Coordinates of C-alpha atoms in Angstrom, one line a residue:
M1 CA -8.4 -54.0 8.7
L2 CA -7.0 -50.5 8.5
P3 CA -3.6 -50.0 6.9
R4 CA -0.6 -49.3 9.1
M5 CA 1.9 -46.5 8.6
T6 CA 5.4 -47.9 8.0
A7 CA 8.5 -46.2 9.3
R8 CA 9.7 -43.2 7.4
A9 CA 12.7 -43.4 5.1
T10 CA 14.8 -40.3 4.5
R11 CA 16.2 -39.1 1.2
D12 CA 19.9 -38.6 0.8
T13 CA 19.7 -36.8 -2.5
G14 CA 18.4 -33.4 -1.1
L15 CA 16.3 -30.9 -2.9
T16 CA 16.9 -30.5 -6.6
L17 CA 16.6 -27.3 -8.6
R18 CA 13.7 -28.8 -10.5
E19 CA 11.8 -29.6 -7.3
L20 CA 12.4 -26.1 -6.0
L21 CA 10.9 -24.5 -9.2
A22 CA 8.0 -27.0 -9.2
F23 CA 7.2 -26.1 -5.6
D24 CA 7.3 -22.4 -6.4
E25 CA 3.7 -22.1 -7.6
G26 CA 3.6 -18.4 -6.6
G27 CA 6.3 -17.4 -9.1
I28 CA 8.8 -16.0 -6.5
L29 CA 11.8 -17.3 -8.5
R30 CA 12.5 -17.0 -12.2
L31 CA 15.1 -19.3 -13.7
L32 CA 17.7 -17.5 -15.9
L33 CA 20.2 -20.2 -16.5
A34 CA 20.9 -23.8 -15.5
P35 CA 24.2 -24.8 -17.2
S36 CA 24.3 -28.2 -15.5
G37 CA 20.5 -28.9 -15.9
Q38 CA 17.8 -28.7 -13.3
D39 CA 18.5 -32.0 -11.5
V40 CA 21.5 -30.6 -9.5
A41 CA 21.1 -31.2 -5.8
I42 CA 20.7 -28.3 -3.4
T43 CA 22.0 -29.3 0.1
G44 CA 21.6 -26.0 1.9
M45 CA 21.2 -22.2 1.7
I46 CA 23.6 -19.3 2.2
I47 CA 22.1 -15.8 2.9
G48 CA 24.4 -13.0 1.8
E49 CA 28.1 -13.2 2.0
E50 CA 29.7 -15.4 4.7
G51 CA 33.3 -15.7 5.9
A52 CA 35.9 -17.0 3.5
A53 CA 36.2 -20.2 5.5
R54 CA 32.6 -21.2 5.0
S55 CA 32.0 -23.7 2.1
Y56 CA 29.2 -23.0 -0.3
E57 CA 29.4 -26.6 -1.6
G58 CA 26.0 -27.7 -3.0
R59 CA 24.2 -24.6 -1.7
I60 CA 22.0 -22.0 -3.1
V61 CA 23.2 -18.5 -2.4
L62 CA 20.9 -15.5 -2.0
A63 CA 22.6 -12.2 -3.0
V64 CA 21.2 -10.2 -0.1
G65 CA 22.2 -6.6 0.5
V66 CA 24.1 -4.0 -1.5
L67 CA 26.8 -5.7 -3.5
P68 CA 29.9 -3.9 -4.8
S69 CA 29.8 -6.1 -7.9
V70 CA 27.1 -8.6 -8.7
N71 CA 29.3 -10.3 -11.3
D72 CA 32.1 -10.7 -8.8
F73 CA 29.6 -12.1 -6.3
I74 CA 28.5 -14.8 -8.9
R75 CA 32.1 -15.7 -9.6
E76 CA 33.0 -16.0 -5.9
A77 CA 29.9 -18.1 -5.1
A78 CA 30.6 -20.5 -8.0
G79 CA 34.3 -20.7 -7.0
R80 CA 33.3 -21.7 -3.4
G81 CA 31.1 -24.6 -4.7
A82 CA 27.6 -23.0 -4.9
V83 CA 25.2 -24.7 -7.3
A84 CA 22.8 -21.7 -7.7
V85 CA 22.7 -17.9 -7.1
V86 CA 19.6 -15.9 -6.6
L87 CA 19.6 -12.2 -7.6
R88 CA 17.0 -9.5 -7.0
D89 CA 14.9 -8.9 -10.2
D90 CA 15.8 -5.4 -11.1
P91 CA 18.1 -3.7 -13.7
S92 CA 20.6 -2.3 -11.2
L93 CA 23.1 -5.0 -11.9
D94 CA 26.6 -4.7 -13.2
P95 CA 27.1 -4.1 -17.0
A96 CA 28.2 -7.1 -19.0
P97 CA 32.0 -7.5 -18.8
E98 CA 34.0 -6.4 -21.8
D99 CA 35.4 -9.8 -22.3
V100 CA 31.9 -11.4 -22.4
Q101 CA 29.6 -11.1 -25.4
A102 CA 26.1 -11.9 -24.0
E103 CA 23.7 -13.5 -26.3
P104 CA 20.7 -11.4 -27.2
G105 CA 17.6 -12.3 -25.4
P106 CA 15.0 -11.1 -22.9
G107 CA 16.0 -9.0 -19.9
T108 CA 18.2 -6.0 -19.5
G109 CA 21.8 -5.8 -20.7
A110 CA 22.9 -6.0 -17.1
E111 CA 20.9 -9.2 -16.6
A112 CA 22.3 -10.6 -19.8
G113 CA 25.8 -9.8 -18.5
A114 CA 25.1 -11.6 -15.2
V115 CA 23.8 -14.6 -17.1
A116 CA 27.0 -14.7 -19.2
V117 CA 29.1 -14.6 -16.1
A118 CA 27.1 -17.4 -14.5
E119 CA 27.4 -19.5 -17.6
R120 CA 31.2 -19.2 -17.7
A121 CA 31.3 -20.0 -14.0
G122 CA 29.0 -23.0 -14.4
V123 CA 26.5 -22.0 -11.7
A124 CA 22.7 -21.8 -12.0
L125 CA 21.2 -18.3 -11.9
L126 CA 17.8 -17.3 -10.7
A127 CA 16.0 -13.9 -10.2
R128 CA 13.7 -13.0 -7.3
A129 CA 10.4 -11.5 -8.4
A130 CA 10.2 -7.7 -8.0
W131 CA 7.2 -8.0 -5.7
A132 CA 8.8 -10.6 -3.4
D133 CA 11.4 -10.1 -0.6
W134 CA 14.3 -12.2 0.6
D135 CA 12.2 -13.7 3.4
D136 CA 9.9 -15.1 0.8
V137 CA 12.8 -16.7 -1.0
A138 CA 14.2 -18.2 2.2
T139 CA 10.8 -19.5 3.2
L140 CA 10.3 -21.0 -0.2
V141 CA 13.7 -22.8 -0.2
R142 CA 13.2 -24.2 3.3
S143 CA 9.6 -25.4 2.6
A144 CA 10.6 -27.0 -0.7
A145 CA 13.4 -28.8 1.1
A146 CA 10.9 -30.0 3.8
Y147 CA 8.6 -31.2 1.1
A148 CA 11.3 -33.0 -0.8
G149 CA 12.7 -34.5 2.4
A150 CA 9.3 -35.5 3.8
G151 CA 10.3 -39.2 3.4
R152 CA 9.5 -42.1 1.2
G153 CA 8.2 -45.5 2.5
D154 CA 5.8 -43.6 4.8
R155 CA 2.5 -44.3 3.1
M156 CA 1.0 -41.0 4.3
A157 CA 3.8 -39.0 2.9
D158 CA 3.9 -41.1 -0.3
V159 CA 0.2 -40.7 -1.0
T160 CA 0.4 -36.9 -0.2
A161 CA 3.4 -36.4 -2.6
G162 CA 1.3 -37.9 -5.4
G163 CA -2.0 -36.1 -4.8
G164 CA -1.4 -33.1 -2.5
L165 CA -3.7 -32.1 0.4
A166 CA -6.7 -33.8 -1.0
A167 CA -4.8 -37.1 -1.0
L168 CA -3.6 -36.4 2.5
A169 CA -7.2 -35.8 3.7
S170 CA -8.3 -39.1 2.3
A171 CA -5.3 -40.9 3.8
V172 CA -5.9 -39.4 7.2
A173 CA -9.6 -40.4 7.0
E174 CA -8.4 -44.0 6.3
F175 CA -5.9 -44.0 9.2
T176 CA -8.3 -42.4 11.8
G177 CA -11.7 -43.8 10.8
G178 CA -13.1 -40.3 10.7
S179 CA -14.1 -37.6 8.2
I180 CA -11.4 -35.0 7.6
T181 CA -11.2 -31.3 6.8
I182 CA -7.9 -29.4 6.4
E183 CA -8.3 -25.7 7.0
D184 CA -6.1 -22.6 7.0
T185 CA -6.0 -20.0 9.8
A186 CA -8.9 -18.1 8.2
F187 CA -11.0 -21.4 8.6
R188 CA -11.2 -21.8 4.8
V189 CA -11.4 -25.4 3.7
L190 CA -8.3 -26.4 1.7
A191 CA -9.1 -30.2 1.4
Y192 CA -11.5 -32.7 2.7
S193 CA -12.2 -36.4 2.6
A194 CA -15.3 -37.9 1.0
I195 CA -18.7 -36.9 2.4
G196 CA -20.8 -39.8 3.5
P197 CA -24.6 -39.9 4.0
E198 CA -24.0 -39.9 7.8
A199 CA -22.0 -36.6 7.7
D200 CA -23.4 -34.0 10.2
E201 CA -25.0 -30.8 9.0
L202 CA -22.1 -28.6 10.1
R203 CA -19.6 -30.6 8.1
R204 CA -21.8 -30.4 5.0
S205 CA -22.3 -26.6 5.3
T206 CA -18.6 -26.1 5.9
I207 CA -17.5 -28.0 2.8
L208 CA -20.3 -26.5 0.6
G209 CA -19.5 -23.0 1.8
G210 CA -15.8 -23.4 1.5
R211 CA -15.2 -22.2 5.1
V212 CA -16.4 -22.7 8.7
P213 CA -19.5 -20.6 9.3
D214 CA -18.9 -17.4 11.2
W215 CA -21.3 -18.4 14.0
R216 CA -19.4 -21.6 14.5
V217 CA -16.0 -19.8 14.7
E218 CA -17.5 -17.4 17.3
E219 CA -18.8 -20.4 19.3
L220 CA -15.4 -22.0 19.2
R221 CA -13.8 -18.8 20.3
R222 CA -16.1 -18.3 23.2
S223 CA -15.6 -21.9 24.4
G224 CA -11.8 -21.4 24.5
L225 CA -11.2 -24.2 22.1
L226 CA -9.5 -22.0 19.6
R227 CA -7.1 -20.6 22.2
T228 CA -6.2 -24.1 23.2
L229 CA -5.7 -25.1 19.6
W230 CA -3.4 -22.2 18.7
S231 CA -1.3 -22.8 21.8
S232 CA -1.0 -26.6 21.8
D233 CA 1.0 -29.1 19.8
E234 CA -1.1 -32.0 20.9
V235 CA -4.2 -33.6 19.5
I236 CA -7.3 -32.0 21.1
H237 CA -10.3 -34.2 21.9
R238 CA -13.8 -32.7 21.7
P239 CA -16.5 -35.1 22.9
A240 CA -19.8 -35.5 21.1
D241 CA -22.4 -33.0 21.9
G242 CA -26.0 -33.6 20.8
S243 CA -26.0 -33.8 17.0
S244 CA -22.3 -32.8 16.9
P245 CA -20.1 -35.9 16.7
E246 CA -16.9 -36.5 18.5
R247 CA -13.9 -34.6 17.0
L248 CA -10.1 -34.7 17.1
I249 CA -8.3 -31.5 16.2
I250 CA -4.6 -30.7 15.7
A251 CA -2.8 -27.5 14.7
I252 CA -0.4 -27.4 11.7
R253 CA 2.7 -25.4 12.6
S254 CA 6.0 -24.5 11.0
G255 CA 8.1 -23.8 14.0
R256 CA 6.1 -21.2 16.0
E257 CA 4.1 -20.1 13.0
M258 CA 0.5 -21.2 12.9
L259 CA -0.5 -22.4 9.4
G260 CA -3.8 -24.2 9.8
S261 CA -5.5 -27.2 11.4
I262 CA -6.8 -30.7 10.7
W263 CA -10.2 -31.7 12.0
A264 CA -11.4 -35.3 12.2
A265 CA -15.1 -36.0 12.9
A266 CA -16.4 -39.4 14.0
D267 CA -19.6 -38.9 12.0
A268 CA -20.0 -42.6 11.0
G269 CA -21.1 -43.3 14.6
G270 CA -18.2 -45.5 15.4
P271 CA -15.1 -44.6 17.5
F272 CA -11.8 -43.4 16.0
T273 CA -9.1 -46.0 15.4
E274 CA -6.6 -46.8 18.1
G275 CA -3.8 -44.9 16.2
A276 CA -5.9 -41.9 15.3
A277 CA -4.0 -39.4 17.4
R278 CA -0.7 -40.7 16.1
A279 CA -1.9 -40.4 12.5
L280 CA -3.1 -36.8 13.0
R281 CA 0.3 -35.9 14.5
R282 CA 2.0 -37.3 11.4
A283 CA -0.5 -35.7 9.1
A284 CA 0.2 -32.3 10.7
E285 CA 4.0 -32.8 9.9
V286 CA 3.3 -33.9 6.3
A287 CA 0.9 -30.9 5.7
V288 CA 3.4 -28.2 6.7
P289 CA 5.1 -27.7 3.3
Y290 CA 1.7 -27.8 1.5
L291 CA 0.2 -25.1 3.7
V292 CA 3.4 -23.0 3.4
Q293 CA 3.0 -23.4 -0.3
H294 CA -0.6 -22.4 -0.1
R295 CA 0.3 -19.3 1.9
L296 CA 3.1 -18.3 -0.4
R297 CA 0.8 -18.8 -3.4
E298 CA -1.9 -16.6 -1.9
S299 CA 0.5 -14.0 -0.6
G300 CA 2.4 -14.1 -4.0
A301 CA -0.8 -13.5 -6.0
R302 CA -1.9 -10.7 -3.7
R303 CA 1.5 -9.0 -3.7
R304 CA 2.0 -9.5 -7.4
E305 CA -1.3 -7.7 -8.0
E306 CA -0.3 -4.9 -5.6
H307 CA 3.0 -4.5 -7.4
A308 CA 1.3 -4.4 -10.7
L309 CA -1.3 -1.9 -9.5
R310 CA 1.4 0.3 -7.9
A311 CA 3.5 0.3 -11.1
L312 CA 0.4 0.9 -13.3
L313 CA -0.6 4.0 -11.3
A314 CA 3.0 5.2 -11.3
G315 CA 3.4 4.7 -15.1
R316 CA 6.4 2.5 -14.5
G317 CA 7.4 -0.7 -16.3
D318 CA 5.5 -2.8 -18.8
M319 CA 2.0 -1.3 -18.7
S320 CA 0.5 -4.1 -20.8
T321 CA 1.9 -6.8 -18.4
H322 CA 0.6 -4.9 -15.3
A323 CA -2.9 -4.6 -16.8
W324 CA -2.9 -8.3 -17.7
T325 CA -1.8 -9.2 -14.2
L326 CA -4.8 -7.2 -12.9
G327 CA -7.2 -8.8 -15.4
L328 CA -7.8 -5.6 -17.2
A329 CA -8.4 -5.5 -21.0
P330 CA -6.2 -2.9 -22.8
D331 CA -9.3 -1.1 -24.0
Q332 CA -11.1 -0.9 -20.6
P333 CA -11.9 2.7 -19.7
C334 CA -10.9 3.5 -16.1
A335 CA -10.3 6.3 -13.7
V336 CA -8.4 6.8 -10.4
V337 CA -9.9 8.1 -7.2
I338 CA -7.6 9.2 -4.4
A339 CA -8.5 9.8 -0.7
D340 CA -5.7 11.7 1.1
P341 CA -5.8 12.5 4.8
T342 CA -4.6 15.7 6.3
D343 CA -0.9 15.5 6.9
L344 CA -0.7 15.6 10.7
A345 CA 3.1 16.0 10.7
H346 CA 3.0 18.8 8.2
P347 CA -0.5 20.3 8.2
P348 CA -1.2 22.7 5.3
T349 CA -0.7 26.1 6.8
P350 CA -0.3 29.4 4.9
A351 CA 3.1 30.9 4.5
P352 CA 3.7 33.0 7.7
P353 CA 4.6 36.3 5.9
V354 CA 1.4 36.3 4.0
S355 CA -1.1 35.2 6.6
I356 CA -3.5 38.0 7.8
T357 CA -3.1 38.4 11.5
P358 CA -4.4 41.0 14.0
P359 CA -1.9 43.7 14.9
P360 CA 0.3 43.2 18.0
A361 CA -1.1 44.4 21.3
P362 CA 0.0 47.9 22.5
P363 CA 2.8 48.0 25.0
A364 CA 0.4 48.7 27.8
A365 CA -1.2 45.4 27.4
A366 CA 2.0 43.6 28.3
S367 CA 1.8 44.8 31.9
A368 CA -1.9 44.0 32.2
A369 CA -3.2 41.1 34.2
P370 CA -3.1 37.8 32.3
S371 CA -6.3 36.8 30.7
A372 CA -8.0 33.4 31.1
A373 CA -6.7 32.5 27.6
T374 CA -3.2 33.4 28.7
V375 CA -3.4 31.3 31.8
A376 CA -4.8 28.4 29.8
A377 CA -1.9 28.7 27.3
S378 CA 0.6 28.8 30.1
S379 CA -0.9 25.7 31.6
A380 CA -0.7 23.9 28.3
A381 CA 2.9 24.9 28.0
V382 CA 3.8 22.9 31.1
T383 CA 1.9 19.8 30.1
P384 CA 4.2 16.8 29.9
A385 CA 5.4 16.0 26.4
A386 CA 3.9 12.5 26.9
T387 CA 0.4 14.1 26.7
S388 CA 1.2 15.6 23.3
A389 CA 2.7 12.3 22.1
T390 CA -0.4 10.4 23.3
A391 CA -2.7 12.9 21.5
D392 CA -0.6 12.5 18.3
G393 CA -0.9 8.7 18.6
Q394 CA -4.6 8.9 19.0
R395 CA -5.0 11.1 16.0
E396 CA -2.8 8.8 13.9
A397 CA -4.9 5.9 15.1
V398 CA -8.1 7.7 14.0
V399 CA -6.5 8.4 10.6
E400 CA -5.4 4.8 10.1
R401 CA -8.9 3.5 11.0
T402 CA -10.6 6.0 8.7
M403 CA -8.3 5.2 5.8
G404 CA -8.8 1.5 6.4
L405 CA -12.5 1.8 6.3
L406 CA -12.3 4.0 3.1
A407 CA -10.3 1.2 1.5
V408 CA -12.9 -1.4 2.4
Q409 CA -15.7 1.0 1.1
A410 CA -13.9 1.5 -2.2
V411 CA -13.4 -2.2 -2.8
S412 CA -17.0 -3.0 -2.0
Y413 CA -18.4 -0.1 -4.1
R414 CA -18.4 -2.3 -7.2
A415 CA -16.8 -5.5 -8.4
G416 CA -13.5 -5.0 -10.2
I417 CA -12.2 -2.0 -8.3
R418 CA -8.6 -2.4 -7.3
V419 CA -7.4 -0.5 -4.2
L420 CA -3.9 0.4 -3.0
R421 CA -2.8 1.8 0.3
D422 CA 0.1 4.1 -0.5
G423 CA 1.8 6.3 2.1
G424 CA -1.4 6.8 4.1
R425 CA -3.5 7.4 1.0
V426 CA -6.1 5.2 -0.6
M427 CA -5.9 5.0 -4.3
A428 CA -8.7 3.2 -6.2
L429 CA -8.5 2.1 -9.9
V430 CA -12.1 2.1 -11.1
P431 CA -13.0 0.3 -14.3
V432 CA -15.8 2.4 -16.0
R433 CA -18.6 1.0 -17.9
R434 CA -19.6 2.8 -21.1
G435 CA -21.9 5.7 -20.3
A436 CA -21.4 5.4 -16.5
E437 CA -18.6 8.0 -16.1
R438 CA -20.5 9.6 -13.3
D439 CA -19.9 6.5 -11.2
V440 CA -16.3 7.8 -10.5
L441 CA -17.6 11.1 -8.9
A442 CA -20.2 9.0 -7.1
L443 CA -17.5 6.9 -5.5
A444 CA -15.6 10.1 -4.5
R445 CA -18.8 11.4 -2.9
E446 CA -19.4 8.2 -1.0
L447 CA -15.8 8.2 0.4
D448 CA -16.2 11.8 1.5
T449 CA -19.5 11.0 3.2
L450 CA -18.0 8.0 5.0
A451 CA -15.0 10.0 6.1
A452 CA -17.1 12.8 7.4
S453 CA -19.4 10.4 9.3
L454 CA -16.5 8.9 11.1
G455 CA -15.7 12.3 12.7
G456 CA -12.0 12.3 12.2
A457 CA -11.9 16.1 11.8
A458 CA -13.7 16.5 15.2
Q459 CA -11.1 14.2 16.8
G460 CA -8.2 16.4 15.6
A461 CA -7.3 14.3 12.6
G462 CA -8.4 16.8 10.0
P463 CA -10.5 16.2 6.9
V464 CA -9.9 13.7 4.2
W465 CA -9.6 15.1 0.7
V466 CA -11.0 13.0 -2.2
G467 CA -10.0 13.6 -5.8
A468 CA -11.4 11.8 -8.9
G469 CA -9.3 11.8 -12.0
P470 CA -10.7 11.8 -15.5
V471 CA -11.8 8.7 -17.3
V472 CA -9.0 7.5 -19.6
P473 CA -9.6 5.0 -22.5
S474 CA -7.2 2.4 -21.3
P475 CA -5.6 1.2 -18.0
L476 CA -2.3 1.8 -19.8
R477 CA -3.0 5.5 -19.2
A478 CA -4.1 5.1 -15.5
A479 CA -1.1 7.1 -14.4
D480 CA -2.5 10.1 -16.2
S481 CA -5.8 9.8 -14.3
R482 CA -3.8 9.3 -11.1
A483 CA -1.8 12.5 -11.6
D484 CA -5.0 14.5 -12.2
A485 CA -6.6 13.0 -9.1
E486 CA -3.6 14.1 -7.0
L487 CA -3.8 17.6 -8.5
V488 CA -7.5 17.7 -7.6
V489 CA -6.6 16.9 -4.0
R490 CA -3.9 19.6 -4.0
V491 CA -6.3 22.2 -5.3
L492 CA -9.0 21.3 -2.8
R493 CA -6.5 21.5 0.1
E494 CA -5.2 24.9 -1.0
R495 CA -8.6 26.3 -1.5
A496 CA -9.6 25.2 2.0
A497 CA -6.4 26.9 3.3
S498 CA -7.3 30.0 1.4
V499 CA -10.8 30.2 2.9
A500 CA -9.3 29.7 6.4
Q501 CA -7.0 32.7 5.9
E502 CA -9.7 35.2 4.9
P503 CA -10.3 38.2 7.2
A504 CA -13.0 37.8 9.9
A505 CA -15.2 40.2 8.0
G506 CA -15.6 37.4 5.4
V507 CA -14.0 39.3 2.6
G508 CA -10.5 39.8 1.3
P509 CA -8.2 37.7 -0.9
A510 CA -6.9 34.4 0.3
G511 CA -3.5 34.6 1.7
G512 CA -2.7 31.7 -0.5
G513 CA -3.3 33.8 -3.5
G514 CA -6.7 32.2 -4.3
T515 CA -8.9 33.8 -6.9
A516 CA -12.6 34.7 -6.6
D517 CA -13.4 31.5 -8.5
D518 CA -11.2 29.6 -6.0
R519 CA -13.3 30.9 -3.1
R520 CA -16.6 30.3 -4.8
A521 CA -15.6 26.7 -5.7
A522 CA -14.3 26.1 -2.2
G523 CA -17.8 26.8 -0.9
E524 CA -19.6 24.4 -3.2
G525 CA -20.5 20.8 -2.9
W526 CA -21.1 20.5 0.9
A527 CA -21.0 17.0 2.3
A528 CA -24.3 15.7 3.6
G529 CA -24.9 16.7 7.2
E530 CA -21.8 18.9 7.4
G531 CA -23.2 22.3 6.8
R532 CA -21.2 24.9 5.0
G533 CA -17.5 24.5 4.7
P534 CA -14.7 23.9 2.2
R535 CA -15.5 21.3 -0.4
R536 CA -13.6 18.1 0.3
Y537 CA -14.2 16.1 -2.9
A538 CA -14.3 16.9 -6.6
S539 CA -13.6 15.6 -10.0
A540 CA -11.0 16.9 -12.4
G541 CA -13.8 18.0 -14.8
E542 CA -15.4 20.1 -12.1
L543 CA -12.3 22.0 -11.3
G544 CA -11.6 22.9 -14.9
A545 CA -8.9 25.5 -15.4
A546 CA -7.7 25.4 -11.8
L547 CA -5.8 22.2 -12.6
D548 CA -4.2 23.7 -15.6
V549 CA -3.2 26.8 -13.6
Q550 CA -1.7 24.5 -11.0
R551 CA 0.3 22.7 -13.7
V552 CA 1.6 26.1 -15.0
L553 CA 2.6 27.2 -11.5
D554 CA 4.5 23.9 -11.0
A555 CA 6.3 24.3 -14.3
V556 CA 7.1 28.0 -13.7
R557 CA 8.3 27.7 -10.1
P558 CA 11.9 26.7 -11.0
V559 CA 12.1 29.8 -13.3
W560 CA 10.7 32.0 -10.6
E561 CA 13.2 30.7 -8.0
R562 CA 16.1 31.5 -10.3
G563 CA 14.9 34.9 -11.5
S564 CA 15.7 38.5 -10.7
G565 CA 14.4 42.0 -11.5
P566 CA 11.9 44.5 -10.1
V567 CA 9.0 42.1 -9.6
Y568 CA 11.3 39.6 -7.7
D569 CA 12.7 42.5 -5.6
L570 CA 9.2 43.7 -4.8
V571 CA 7.8 40.3 -3.7
R572 CA 10.9 39.2 -1.7
A573 CA 11.3 42.4 0.1
D574 CA 7.7 42.9 0.9
L575 CA 7.2 39.3 2.2
A576 CA 10.2 39.8 4.5
A577 CA 8.5 43.0 5.8
G578 CA 5.1 41.3 6.4
G579 CA 3.5 41.0 2.9
E580 CA 1.2 44.1 3.0
L581 CA 1.9 45.0 -0.7
V582 CA 1.7 41.4 -1.8
R583 CA -1.7 41.0 -0.2
S584 CA -2.8 44.3 -1.8
L585 CA -1.6 43.3 -5.2
A586 CA -3.4 39.9 -4.9
A587 CA -6.7 41.6 -4.2
Y588 CA -6.1 44.2 -6.9
L589 CA -5.3 41.6 -9.6
D590 CA -8.1 39.3 -8.3
A591 CA -10.6 42.1 -8.8
S592 CA -9.5 42.6 -12.4
C593 CA -7.6 45.8 -11.4
D594 CA -10.8 47.4 -10.0
V595 CA -9.6 49.5 -7.0
G596 CA -13.0 49.8 -5.5
R597 CA -13.7 46.1 -5.4
A598 CA -10.2 45.3 -4.2
A599 CA -10.4 47.8 -1.4
K600 CA -13.7 46.4 -0.3
R601 CA -12.2 42.9 0.0
L602 CA -9.3 44.3 1.9
V603 CA -11.5 46.3 4.2
L604 CA -9.6 49.5 3.2
H605 CA -10.4 52.9 1.9
P606 CA -9.8 53.0 -1.9
N607 CA -7.3 55.9 -1.4
T608 CA -5.3 53.7 0.9
L609 CA -5.1 51.0 -1.7
R610 CA -4.2 53.6 -4.4
Y611 CA -1.3 54.8 -2.2
R612 CA 0.0 51.3 -1.9
L613 CA -0.2 50.7 -5.6
R614 CA 1.8 54.0 -6.2
R615 CA 4.4 52.7 -3.8
V616 CA 4.7 49.6 -6.0
R617 CA 5.5 51.8 -9.0
D618 CA 7.6 54.5 -7.2
R619 CA 9.7 52.2 -4.9
Y620 CA 10.2 49.2 -7.1
G621 CA 9.7 50.5 -10.6
V622 CA 6.9 48.0 -11.4
D623 CA 4.5 49.3 -14.0
L624 CA 1.1 48.0 -13.3
D625 CA -0.2 49.3 -16.7
D626 CA 2.0 46.9 -18.6
P627 CA 0.1 43.6 -19.2
D628 CA 3.3 41.5 -19.2
V629 CA 4.1 42.9 -15.8
R630 CA 0.6 42.2 -14.5
L631 CA 0.9 38.6 -15.7
M632 CA 4.3 38.3 -14.1
L633 CA 2.9 39.7 -10.8
T634 CA -0.1 37.3 -10.9
L635 CA 2.2 34.3 -11.2
A636 CA 4.6 35.8 -8.6
V637 CA 1.9 36.3 -6.0
R638 CA 0.6 32.8 -6.6
L639 CA 4.0 31.2 -6.4
A640 CA 5.2 33.2 -3.4
T641 CA 2.1 32.4 -1.3
R642 CA 1.7 28.7 -2.2
P643 CA 4.1 26.1 -0.9
P644 CA 5.9 24.0 -3.5
R645 CA 4.4 20.5 -4.0

């Protein structure tokens, strides 16, 4: 005879702090202080500050929002009967009160001060993990309470409490007379009952593979069973079909949120028990906190790694801890590769005063009949704004799809690569094997090839720039490689803009102040199948001095913006007038002060250029024979014609 489920008995003790912390396998909360021990009962939750009339008796209070004083918040919560307070885990807390001498220990001085205040108030204090948010904490508390209050005296709940989902699967198999699998929404097997010799092949392959085979998921989707499962609270019956035995299925939900499902197969040949449907409904209730815990644990691990990777690449926090979280040895060489799309909102365009544009049309042209191009432009001007918004949305969708595929490509390039999506960019931390430093540039090349093959530029989304930072000896220095990779992307983007600004004749200095080396480098390393065009990927080693020049320009810019004198007067006045002298000086300095070469690039007669150079001396008092002045002019031209980072 199969056992019967007895009526559920409810607990009246509530959730304890100890049970909450034990349920938190993902590390969302960190206990700082428990002055009354961990067996205090938590009867409810308060989110943020509530009205003075609301009692906090027996509740855990989440310090949500911007608080005028964290220490005052702790005192007030304790005074209103709270048993625990949860703070966000960062150092932006109040300093320790002057009348409280905090004991030395881990954490910031602000944290120690908050602990001291909580100890005096007699309230437990916890900190939320930096990678978690308040929704995670609230979900954790509610799920832990559901787990603690699942009941005692109900054999299914009792057995599950002692052994988790595996015990639940075995208990459900006993109550239903079938073989059980418990799966999450990705159809991964979380628990299953014993496999008998009569188990069908699908059940065996599902359990051995750890998930339902893709072909089976697609079959269930086409049949409409999955749609029924996701939208129903009832037990679904699927009759036997050939070698596939009869099945009962039920969804596991927390409110409206789908968490997973329980599948029962009558693979022993006999029918299900009379109470099988009732047992499955109860099992779906009992399973909820366990699947929430599974989801929190998975989400927590993923977000903890993302937080560690973001901090490691930014050079922020405890580098050793971040590397350990990512499973990286402190002596593991690594490099950073960055793929950065064209900024659609702020495309890299040259500074207007410096761009080389054709002269304005003579007055007579104004009265001439409009050209076809003019008519087309006029038609575009009256196009509804919605058309432009739609086009922008389509371009953004193209960029998002492209960057998503680049992230997948980077992850799959080699085991151990960690990828972060950051502000539209894709950043990959690449562990480098000894002697395999060229793998970093190879990854950059692959990302460029994939981006080009997706045709984003042809769809108005612009190119993707890929920079490979240098190999550093330790992940603790990953931020250095990331900074250089960002610099590579900037240089590639500026060189492409420089090439785009050159005169139609194909000669002349870049309006962005690029050197001859800039223009040569911009034309090297064409992507496969793309023909000639600006290079879109490079390594820090390939660009050489260009990165150092960019660093110098970044460092000098604040000095330039505050300065005054003849060179400043020349550059500012000429840019305001159109930039003719600045362009001429750029070509002259770029040609190592060779008037003939510079004039050829500008498509000018040498005497015209000499006249302009005399104007520089006569009008502004700038002596081009002075090497210091030439150096200052070189920096000034670069700074004036390149946008700040």
